PDB file of C-alpha atoms in Angstrom:
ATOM      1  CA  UNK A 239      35.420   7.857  21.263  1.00 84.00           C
ATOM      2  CA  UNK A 240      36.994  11.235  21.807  1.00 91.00           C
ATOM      3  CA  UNK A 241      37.493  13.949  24.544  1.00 92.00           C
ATOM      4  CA  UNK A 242      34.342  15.676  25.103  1.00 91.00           C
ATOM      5  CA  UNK A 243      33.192  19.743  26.638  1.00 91.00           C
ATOM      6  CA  UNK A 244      29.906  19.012  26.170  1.00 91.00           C
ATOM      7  CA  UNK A 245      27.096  19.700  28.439  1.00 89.00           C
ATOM      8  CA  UNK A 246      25.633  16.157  28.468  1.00 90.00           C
ATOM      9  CA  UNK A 247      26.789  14.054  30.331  1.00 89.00           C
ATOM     10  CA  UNK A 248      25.555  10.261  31.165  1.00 91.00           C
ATOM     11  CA  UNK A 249      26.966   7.284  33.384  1.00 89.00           C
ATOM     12  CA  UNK A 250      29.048   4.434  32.080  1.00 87.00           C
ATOM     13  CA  UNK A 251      28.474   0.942  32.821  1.00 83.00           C
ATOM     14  CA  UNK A 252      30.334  -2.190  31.827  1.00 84.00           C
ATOM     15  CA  UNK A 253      28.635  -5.000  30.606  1.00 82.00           C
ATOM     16  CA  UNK A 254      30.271  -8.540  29.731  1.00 83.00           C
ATOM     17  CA  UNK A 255      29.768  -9.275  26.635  1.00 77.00           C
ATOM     18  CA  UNK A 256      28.175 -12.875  26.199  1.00 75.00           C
ATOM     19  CA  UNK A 257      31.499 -15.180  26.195  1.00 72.00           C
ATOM     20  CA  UNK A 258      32.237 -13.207  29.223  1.00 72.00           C
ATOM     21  CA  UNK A 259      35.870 -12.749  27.865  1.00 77.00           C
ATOM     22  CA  UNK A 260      35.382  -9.047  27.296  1.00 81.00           C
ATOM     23  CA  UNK A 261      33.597  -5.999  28.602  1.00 83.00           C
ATOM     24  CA  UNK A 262      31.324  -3.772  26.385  1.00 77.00           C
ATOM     25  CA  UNK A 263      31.014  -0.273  27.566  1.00 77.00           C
ATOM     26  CA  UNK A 264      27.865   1.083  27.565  1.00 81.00           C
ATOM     27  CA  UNK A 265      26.063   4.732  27.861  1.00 85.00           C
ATOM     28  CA  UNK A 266      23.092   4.861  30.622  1.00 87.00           C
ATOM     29  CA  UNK A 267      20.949   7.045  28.626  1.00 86.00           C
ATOM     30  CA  UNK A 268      17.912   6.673  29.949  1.00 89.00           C
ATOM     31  CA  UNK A 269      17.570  10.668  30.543  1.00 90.00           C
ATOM     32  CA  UNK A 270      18.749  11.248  26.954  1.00 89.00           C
ATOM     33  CA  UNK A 271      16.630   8.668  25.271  1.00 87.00           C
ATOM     34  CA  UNK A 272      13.064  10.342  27.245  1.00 89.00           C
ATOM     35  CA  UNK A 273      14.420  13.348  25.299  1.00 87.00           C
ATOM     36  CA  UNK A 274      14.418  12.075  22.426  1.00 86.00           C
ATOM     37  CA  UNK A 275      11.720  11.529  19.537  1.00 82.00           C
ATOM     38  CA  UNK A 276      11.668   7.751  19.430  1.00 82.00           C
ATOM     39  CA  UNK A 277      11.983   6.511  15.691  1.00 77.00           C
ATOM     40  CA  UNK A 278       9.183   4.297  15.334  1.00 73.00           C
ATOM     41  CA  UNK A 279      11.471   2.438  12.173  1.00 65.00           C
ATOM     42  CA  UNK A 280       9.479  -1.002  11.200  1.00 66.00           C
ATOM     43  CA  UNK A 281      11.611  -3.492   9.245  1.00 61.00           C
ATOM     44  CA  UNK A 282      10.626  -3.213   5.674  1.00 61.00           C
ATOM     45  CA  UNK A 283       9.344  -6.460   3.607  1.00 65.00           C
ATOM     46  CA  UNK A 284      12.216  -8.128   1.882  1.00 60.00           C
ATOM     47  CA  UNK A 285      10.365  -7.851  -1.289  1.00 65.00           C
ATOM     48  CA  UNK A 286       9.464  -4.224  -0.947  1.00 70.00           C
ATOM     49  CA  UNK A 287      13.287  -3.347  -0.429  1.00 68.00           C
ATOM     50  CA  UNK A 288      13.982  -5.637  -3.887  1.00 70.00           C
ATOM     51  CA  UNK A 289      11.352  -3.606  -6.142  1.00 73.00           C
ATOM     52  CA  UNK A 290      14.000  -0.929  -6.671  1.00 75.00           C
ATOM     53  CA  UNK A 291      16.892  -2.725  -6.963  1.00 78.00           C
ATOM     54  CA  UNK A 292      17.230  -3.787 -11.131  1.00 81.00           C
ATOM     55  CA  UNK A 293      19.855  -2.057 -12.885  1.00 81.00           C
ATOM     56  CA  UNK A 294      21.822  -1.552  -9.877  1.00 80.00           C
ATOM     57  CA  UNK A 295      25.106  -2.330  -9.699  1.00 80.00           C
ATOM     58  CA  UNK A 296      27.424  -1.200  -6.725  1.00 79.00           C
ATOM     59  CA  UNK A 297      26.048  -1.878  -2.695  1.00 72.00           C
ATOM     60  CA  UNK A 298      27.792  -1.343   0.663  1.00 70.00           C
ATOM     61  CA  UNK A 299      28.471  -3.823   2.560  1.00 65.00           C
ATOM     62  CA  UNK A 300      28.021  -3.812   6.723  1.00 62.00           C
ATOM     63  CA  UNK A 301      30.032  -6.308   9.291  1.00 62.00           C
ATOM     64  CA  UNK A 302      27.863  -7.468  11.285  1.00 62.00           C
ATOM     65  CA  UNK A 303      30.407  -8.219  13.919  1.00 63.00           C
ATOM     66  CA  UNK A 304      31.382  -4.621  14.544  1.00 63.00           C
ATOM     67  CA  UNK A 305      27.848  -3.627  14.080  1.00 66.00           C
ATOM     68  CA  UNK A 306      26.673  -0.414  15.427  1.00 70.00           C
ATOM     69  CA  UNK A 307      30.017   1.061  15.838  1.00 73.00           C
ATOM     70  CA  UNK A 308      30.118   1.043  11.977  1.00 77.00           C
ATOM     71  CA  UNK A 309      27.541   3.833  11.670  1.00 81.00           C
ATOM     72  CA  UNK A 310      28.753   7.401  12.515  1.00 86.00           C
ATOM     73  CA  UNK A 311      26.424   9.705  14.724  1.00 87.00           C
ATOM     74  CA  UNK A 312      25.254  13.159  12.787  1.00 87.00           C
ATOM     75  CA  UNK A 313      28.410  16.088  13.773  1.00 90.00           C
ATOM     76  CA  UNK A 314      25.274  17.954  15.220  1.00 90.00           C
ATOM     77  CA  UNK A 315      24.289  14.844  17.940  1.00 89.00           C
ATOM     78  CA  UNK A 316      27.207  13.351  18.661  1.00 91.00           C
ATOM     79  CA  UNK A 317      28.141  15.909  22.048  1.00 92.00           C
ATOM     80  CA  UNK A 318      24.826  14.134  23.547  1.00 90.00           C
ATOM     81  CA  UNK A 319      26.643  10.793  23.492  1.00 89.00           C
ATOM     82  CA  UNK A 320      28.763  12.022  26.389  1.00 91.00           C
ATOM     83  CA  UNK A 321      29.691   9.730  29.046  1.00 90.00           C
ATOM     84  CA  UNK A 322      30.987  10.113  32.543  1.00 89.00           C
ATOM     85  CA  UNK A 323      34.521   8.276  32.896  1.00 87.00           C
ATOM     86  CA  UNK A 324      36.813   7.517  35.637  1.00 87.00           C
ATOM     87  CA  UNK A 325      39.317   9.380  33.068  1.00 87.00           C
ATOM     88  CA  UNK A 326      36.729  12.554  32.356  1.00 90.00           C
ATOM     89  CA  UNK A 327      34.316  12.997  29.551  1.00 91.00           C
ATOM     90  CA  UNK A 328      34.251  11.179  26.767  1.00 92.00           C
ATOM     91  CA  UNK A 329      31.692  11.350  23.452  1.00 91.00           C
ATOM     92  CA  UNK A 330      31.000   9.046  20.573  1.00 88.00           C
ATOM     93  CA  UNK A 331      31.051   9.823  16.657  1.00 90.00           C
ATOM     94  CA  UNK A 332      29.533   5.894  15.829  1.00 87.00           C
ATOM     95  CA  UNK A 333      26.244   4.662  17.086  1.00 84.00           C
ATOM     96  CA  UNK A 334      26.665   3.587  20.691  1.00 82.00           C
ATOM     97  CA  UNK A 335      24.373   0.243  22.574  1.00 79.00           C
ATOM     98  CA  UNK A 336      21.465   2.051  24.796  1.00 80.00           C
ATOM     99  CA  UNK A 337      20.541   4.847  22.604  1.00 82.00           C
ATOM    100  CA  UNK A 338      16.541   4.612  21.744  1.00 80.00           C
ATOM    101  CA  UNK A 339      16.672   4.789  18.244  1.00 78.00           C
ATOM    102  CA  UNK A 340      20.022   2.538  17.382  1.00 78.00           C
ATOM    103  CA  UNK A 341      18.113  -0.386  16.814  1.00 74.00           C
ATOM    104  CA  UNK A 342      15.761   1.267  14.144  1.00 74.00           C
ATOM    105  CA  UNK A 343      19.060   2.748  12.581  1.00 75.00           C
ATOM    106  CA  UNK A 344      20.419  -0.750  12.369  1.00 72.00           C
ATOM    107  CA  UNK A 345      17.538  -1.939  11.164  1.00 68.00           C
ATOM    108  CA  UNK A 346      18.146   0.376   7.926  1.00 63.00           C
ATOM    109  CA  UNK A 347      21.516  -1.142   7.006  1.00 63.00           C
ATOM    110  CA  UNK A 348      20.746  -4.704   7.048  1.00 59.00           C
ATOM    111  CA  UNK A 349      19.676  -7.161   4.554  1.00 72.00           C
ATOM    112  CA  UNK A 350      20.040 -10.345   2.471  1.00 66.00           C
ATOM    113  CA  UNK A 351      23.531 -10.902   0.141  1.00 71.00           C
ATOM    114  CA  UNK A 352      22.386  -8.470  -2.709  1.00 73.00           C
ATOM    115  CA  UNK A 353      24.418  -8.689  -6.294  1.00 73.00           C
ATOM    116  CA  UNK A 354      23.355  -7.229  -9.742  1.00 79.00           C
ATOM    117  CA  UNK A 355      21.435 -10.897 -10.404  1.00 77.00           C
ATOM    118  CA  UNK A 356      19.357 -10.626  -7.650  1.00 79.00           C
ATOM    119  CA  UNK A 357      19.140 -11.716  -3.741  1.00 77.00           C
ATOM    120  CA  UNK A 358      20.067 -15.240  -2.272  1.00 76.00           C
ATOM    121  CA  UNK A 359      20.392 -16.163   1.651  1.00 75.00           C
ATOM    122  CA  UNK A 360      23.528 -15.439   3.315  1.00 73.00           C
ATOM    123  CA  UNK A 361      26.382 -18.846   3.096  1.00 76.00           C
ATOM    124  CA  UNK A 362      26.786 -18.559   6.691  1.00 73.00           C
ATOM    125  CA  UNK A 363      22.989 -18.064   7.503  1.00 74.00           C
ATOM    126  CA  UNK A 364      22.444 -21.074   5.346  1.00 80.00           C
ATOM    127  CA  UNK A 365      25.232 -23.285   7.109  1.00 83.00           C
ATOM    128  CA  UNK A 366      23.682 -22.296  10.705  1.00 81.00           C
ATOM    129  CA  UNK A 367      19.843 -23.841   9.457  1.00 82.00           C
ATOM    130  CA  UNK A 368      22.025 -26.846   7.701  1.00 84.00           C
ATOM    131  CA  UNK A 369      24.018 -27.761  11.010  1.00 87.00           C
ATOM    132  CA  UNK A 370      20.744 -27.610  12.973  1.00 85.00           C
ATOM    133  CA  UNK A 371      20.105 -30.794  15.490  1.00 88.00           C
ATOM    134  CA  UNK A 372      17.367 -32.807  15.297  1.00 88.00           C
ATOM    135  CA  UNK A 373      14.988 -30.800  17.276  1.00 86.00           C
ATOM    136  CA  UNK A 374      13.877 -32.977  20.609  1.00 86.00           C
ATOM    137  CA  UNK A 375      11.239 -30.294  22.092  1.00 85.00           C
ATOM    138  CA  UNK A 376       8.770 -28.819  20.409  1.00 84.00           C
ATOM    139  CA  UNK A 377      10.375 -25.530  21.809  1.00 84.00           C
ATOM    140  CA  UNK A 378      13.430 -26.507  19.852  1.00 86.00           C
ATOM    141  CA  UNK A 379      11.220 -27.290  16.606  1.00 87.00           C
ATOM    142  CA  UNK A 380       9.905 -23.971  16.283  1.00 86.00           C
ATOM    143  CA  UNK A 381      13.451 -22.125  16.385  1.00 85.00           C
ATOM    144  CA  UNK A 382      14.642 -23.879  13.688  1.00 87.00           C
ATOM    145  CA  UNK A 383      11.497 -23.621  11.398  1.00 87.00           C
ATOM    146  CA  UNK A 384      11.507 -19.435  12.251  1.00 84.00           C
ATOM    147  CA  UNK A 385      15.149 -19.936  10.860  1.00 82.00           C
ATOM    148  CA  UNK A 386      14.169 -21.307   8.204  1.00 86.00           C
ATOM    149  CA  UNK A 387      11.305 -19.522   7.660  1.00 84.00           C
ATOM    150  CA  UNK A 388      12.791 -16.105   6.923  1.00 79.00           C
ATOM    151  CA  UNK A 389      14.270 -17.945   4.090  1.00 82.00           C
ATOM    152  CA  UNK A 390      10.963 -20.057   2.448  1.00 81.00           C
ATOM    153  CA  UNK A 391      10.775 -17.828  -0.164  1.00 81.00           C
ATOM    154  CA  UNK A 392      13.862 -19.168  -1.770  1.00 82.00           C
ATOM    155  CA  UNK A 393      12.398 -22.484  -1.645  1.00 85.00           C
ATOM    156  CA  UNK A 394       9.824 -23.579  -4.300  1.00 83.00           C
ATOM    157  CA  UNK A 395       6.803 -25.768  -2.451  1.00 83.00           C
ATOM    158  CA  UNK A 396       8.222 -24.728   1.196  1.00 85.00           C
ATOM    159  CA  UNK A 397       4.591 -25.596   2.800  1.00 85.00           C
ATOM    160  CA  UNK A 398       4.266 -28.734   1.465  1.00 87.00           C
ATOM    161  CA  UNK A 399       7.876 -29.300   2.498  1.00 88.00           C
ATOM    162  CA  UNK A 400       6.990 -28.631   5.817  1.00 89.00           C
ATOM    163  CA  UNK A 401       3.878 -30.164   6.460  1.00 89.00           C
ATOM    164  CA  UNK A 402       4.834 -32.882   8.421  1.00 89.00           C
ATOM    165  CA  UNK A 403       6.954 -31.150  11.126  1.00 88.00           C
ATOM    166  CA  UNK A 404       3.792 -28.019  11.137  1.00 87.00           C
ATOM    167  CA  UNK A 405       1.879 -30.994  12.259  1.00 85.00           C
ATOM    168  CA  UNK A 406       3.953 -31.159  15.867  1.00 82.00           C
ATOM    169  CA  UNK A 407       3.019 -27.596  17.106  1.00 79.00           C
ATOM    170  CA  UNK A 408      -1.318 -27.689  15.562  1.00 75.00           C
ATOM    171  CA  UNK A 409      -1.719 -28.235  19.406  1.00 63.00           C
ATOM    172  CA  UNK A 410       0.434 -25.014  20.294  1.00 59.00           C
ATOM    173  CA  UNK A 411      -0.920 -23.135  17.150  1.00 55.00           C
ATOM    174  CA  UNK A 412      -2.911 -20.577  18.769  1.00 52.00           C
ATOM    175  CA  UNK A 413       0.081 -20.414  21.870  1.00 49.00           C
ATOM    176  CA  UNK A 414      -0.108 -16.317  21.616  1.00 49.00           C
ATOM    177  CA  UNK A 415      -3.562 -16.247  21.744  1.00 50.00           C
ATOM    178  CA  UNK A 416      -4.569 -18.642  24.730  1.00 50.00           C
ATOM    179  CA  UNK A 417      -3.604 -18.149  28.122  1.00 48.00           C
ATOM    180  CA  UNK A 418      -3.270 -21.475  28.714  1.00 48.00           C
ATOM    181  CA  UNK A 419      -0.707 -23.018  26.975  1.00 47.00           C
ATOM    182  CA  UNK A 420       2.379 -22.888  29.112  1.00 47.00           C
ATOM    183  CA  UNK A 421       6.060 -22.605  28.094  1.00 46.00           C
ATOM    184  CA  UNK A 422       5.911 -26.501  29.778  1.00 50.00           C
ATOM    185  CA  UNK A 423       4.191 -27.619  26.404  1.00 58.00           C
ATOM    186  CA  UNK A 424       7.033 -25.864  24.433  1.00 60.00           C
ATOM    187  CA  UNK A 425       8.982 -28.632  25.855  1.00 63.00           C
ATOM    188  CA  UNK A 426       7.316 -31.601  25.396  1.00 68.00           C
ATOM    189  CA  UNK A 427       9.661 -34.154  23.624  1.00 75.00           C
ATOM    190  CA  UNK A 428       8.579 -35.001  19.882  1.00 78.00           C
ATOM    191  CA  UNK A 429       8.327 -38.617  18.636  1.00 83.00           C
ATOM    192  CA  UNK A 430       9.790 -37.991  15.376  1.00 86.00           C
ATOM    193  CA  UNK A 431       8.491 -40.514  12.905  1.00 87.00           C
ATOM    194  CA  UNK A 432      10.153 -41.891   9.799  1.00 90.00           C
ATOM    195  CA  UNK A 433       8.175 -38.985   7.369  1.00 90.00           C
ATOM    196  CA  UNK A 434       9.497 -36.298   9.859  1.00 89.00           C
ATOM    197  CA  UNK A 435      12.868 -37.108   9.735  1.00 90.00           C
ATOM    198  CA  UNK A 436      12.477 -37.143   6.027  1.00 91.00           C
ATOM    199  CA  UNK A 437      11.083 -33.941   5.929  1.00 90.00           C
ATOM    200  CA  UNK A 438      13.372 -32.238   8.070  1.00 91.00           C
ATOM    201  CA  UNK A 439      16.228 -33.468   6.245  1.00 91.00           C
ATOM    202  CA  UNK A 440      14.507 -32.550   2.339  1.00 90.00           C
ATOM    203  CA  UNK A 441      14.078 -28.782   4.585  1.00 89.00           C
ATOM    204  CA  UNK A 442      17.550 -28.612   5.050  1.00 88.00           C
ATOM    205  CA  UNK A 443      18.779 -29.525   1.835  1.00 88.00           C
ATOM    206  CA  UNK A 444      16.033 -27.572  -0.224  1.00 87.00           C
ATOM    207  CA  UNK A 445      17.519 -24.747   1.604  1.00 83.00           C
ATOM    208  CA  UNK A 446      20.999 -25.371   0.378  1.00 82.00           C
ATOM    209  CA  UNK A 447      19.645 -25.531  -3.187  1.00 82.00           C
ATOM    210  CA  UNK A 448      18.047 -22.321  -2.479  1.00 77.00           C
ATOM    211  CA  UNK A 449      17.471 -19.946  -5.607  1.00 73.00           C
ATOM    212  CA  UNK A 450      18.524 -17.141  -7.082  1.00 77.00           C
ATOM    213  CA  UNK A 451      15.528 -14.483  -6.689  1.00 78.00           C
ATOM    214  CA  UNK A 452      16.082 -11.603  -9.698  1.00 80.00           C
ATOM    215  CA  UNK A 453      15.407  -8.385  -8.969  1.00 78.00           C
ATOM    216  CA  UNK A 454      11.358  -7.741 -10.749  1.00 79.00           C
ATOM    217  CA  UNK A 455      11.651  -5.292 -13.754  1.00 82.00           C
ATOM    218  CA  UNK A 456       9.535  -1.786 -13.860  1.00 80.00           C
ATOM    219  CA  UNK A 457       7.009  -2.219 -16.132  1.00 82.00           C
ATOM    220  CA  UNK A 458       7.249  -5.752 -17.127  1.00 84.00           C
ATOM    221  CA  UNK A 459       4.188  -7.196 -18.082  1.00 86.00           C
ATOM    222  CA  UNK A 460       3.613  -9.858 -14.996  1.00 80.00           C
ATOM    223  CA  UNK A 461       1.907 -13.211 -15.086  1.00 81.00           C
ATOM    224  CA  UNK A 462       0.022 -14.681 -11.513  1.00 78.00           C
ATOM    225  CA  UNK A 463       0.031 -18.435 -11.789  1.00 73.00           C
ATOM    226  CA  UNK A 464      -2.133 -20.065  -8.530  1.00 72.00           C
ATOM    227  CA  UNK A 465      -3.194 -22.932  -7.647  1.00 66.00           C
ATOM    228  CA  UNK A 466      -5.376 -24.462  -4.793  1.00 66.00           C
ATOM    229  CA  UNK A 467      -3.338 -25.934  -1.931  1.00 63.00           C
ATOM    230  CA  UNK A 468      -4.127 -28.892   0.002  1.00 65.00           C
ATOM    231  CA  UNK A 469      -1.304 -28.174   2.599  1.00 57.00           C
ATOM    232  CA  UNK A 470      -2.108 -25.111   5.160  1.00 54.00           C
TER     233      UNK A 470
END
């Protein structure tokens, strides 16, 4: 942040962040952002953003922690970050919380750990899924398998893996579609059985094994192998 002359100017509000242990201040620009041409940014397909990546060598690399304070705001914008302070006017040169487009600009920065081999799940994303509880709601079932989920591509067979916990939510399967399925059948308790437990165990640890994924080669000549699955 910086002393600012500009002639925008927005409130300030403090918001705790979620320990409650400190305060994150934050920009009410809600007159800015119905100025502004709303960056319609949808996050790209993992394998899209890996087509061009062979023969690369050097990447950036982005802390998630500090987040969008890491990315600076273009010279020509940032005196419409201004906000109103008990000790005068004050505007940003990084991305601020509560502008329109900062999630879409995020969005851009962000991906799996990337080398020169190819692209593998992050350690700590991987130790998060691994140190997951045995889910005891169905509600509690389908957060871990969108966690792990986002990574089934690393692991070979990841349907037939999870078959038997898919089987817990074939009631709840159409749950965006039908009205009337309530968030009280999200919690129903599951009666793990004894294939289950197995399953959600082999999940976890296929996921740990996790592979290497190169990066594809232009022009390589490419070979589809297929085969008719029993598991949905």
């Amino acid at each position: 942040m910086r002393p600012s002359k500009s002639n925008y100017a927005s409130p300030l509000h403090m918001v705790p962040k979620k320990d409650s242990t400190e305060w994150r201040p934050v920009g009410d620009y809600r007159a800015l952002n119905a100025q502004t041409i709303k960056d319609n940014y949808s996050v790209p397909n993992i394998l899209d953003f890996t087509s061009n990546l062979h023969g690369t060598k050097i990447y950036s690399h982005i802390d998630l922690v500090k987040a969008y304070h890491q990315i600076p705001i273009n010279p020509d914008d940032v005196h419409k970050s201004a906000i109103i302070t008990p000790f005068g006017l004050f505007e940003s040169t990084r991305m601020q919380f509560g502008l329109c487009n900062a999630a879409a600009t995020f969005q851009r920065f962000i991906g799996f750990k990337v080398s020169e081999s190819g692209i593998e799940p992050l350690s700590d994303r991987v130790d998060c899924i691994l140190n997951f509880p045995q889910p005891t709601t169905l509600m509690q079932l389908r957060r871990f398998l969108g966690l792990f989920n986002f990574y089934r591509r690393f692991v070979p067979k990841a349907a037939h893996l999870l078959a038997p916990l898919n089987k817990f939510l074939e009631g709840i399967k159409n749950f965006k579609k039908s009205k009337k399925v309530s968030c009280k059948n999200l919690r129903d308790s599951i009666q793990w059985t004894e294939e289950a437990e197995q399953a959600f165990n082999d999940a976890k640890n296929a996921l740990a094994d996790a592979t290497l994924l190169r990066h594809p080669i232009p022009g390589a000549k490419l070979s589809l192998w297929t085969d008719a699955s029993e598991k949905p």
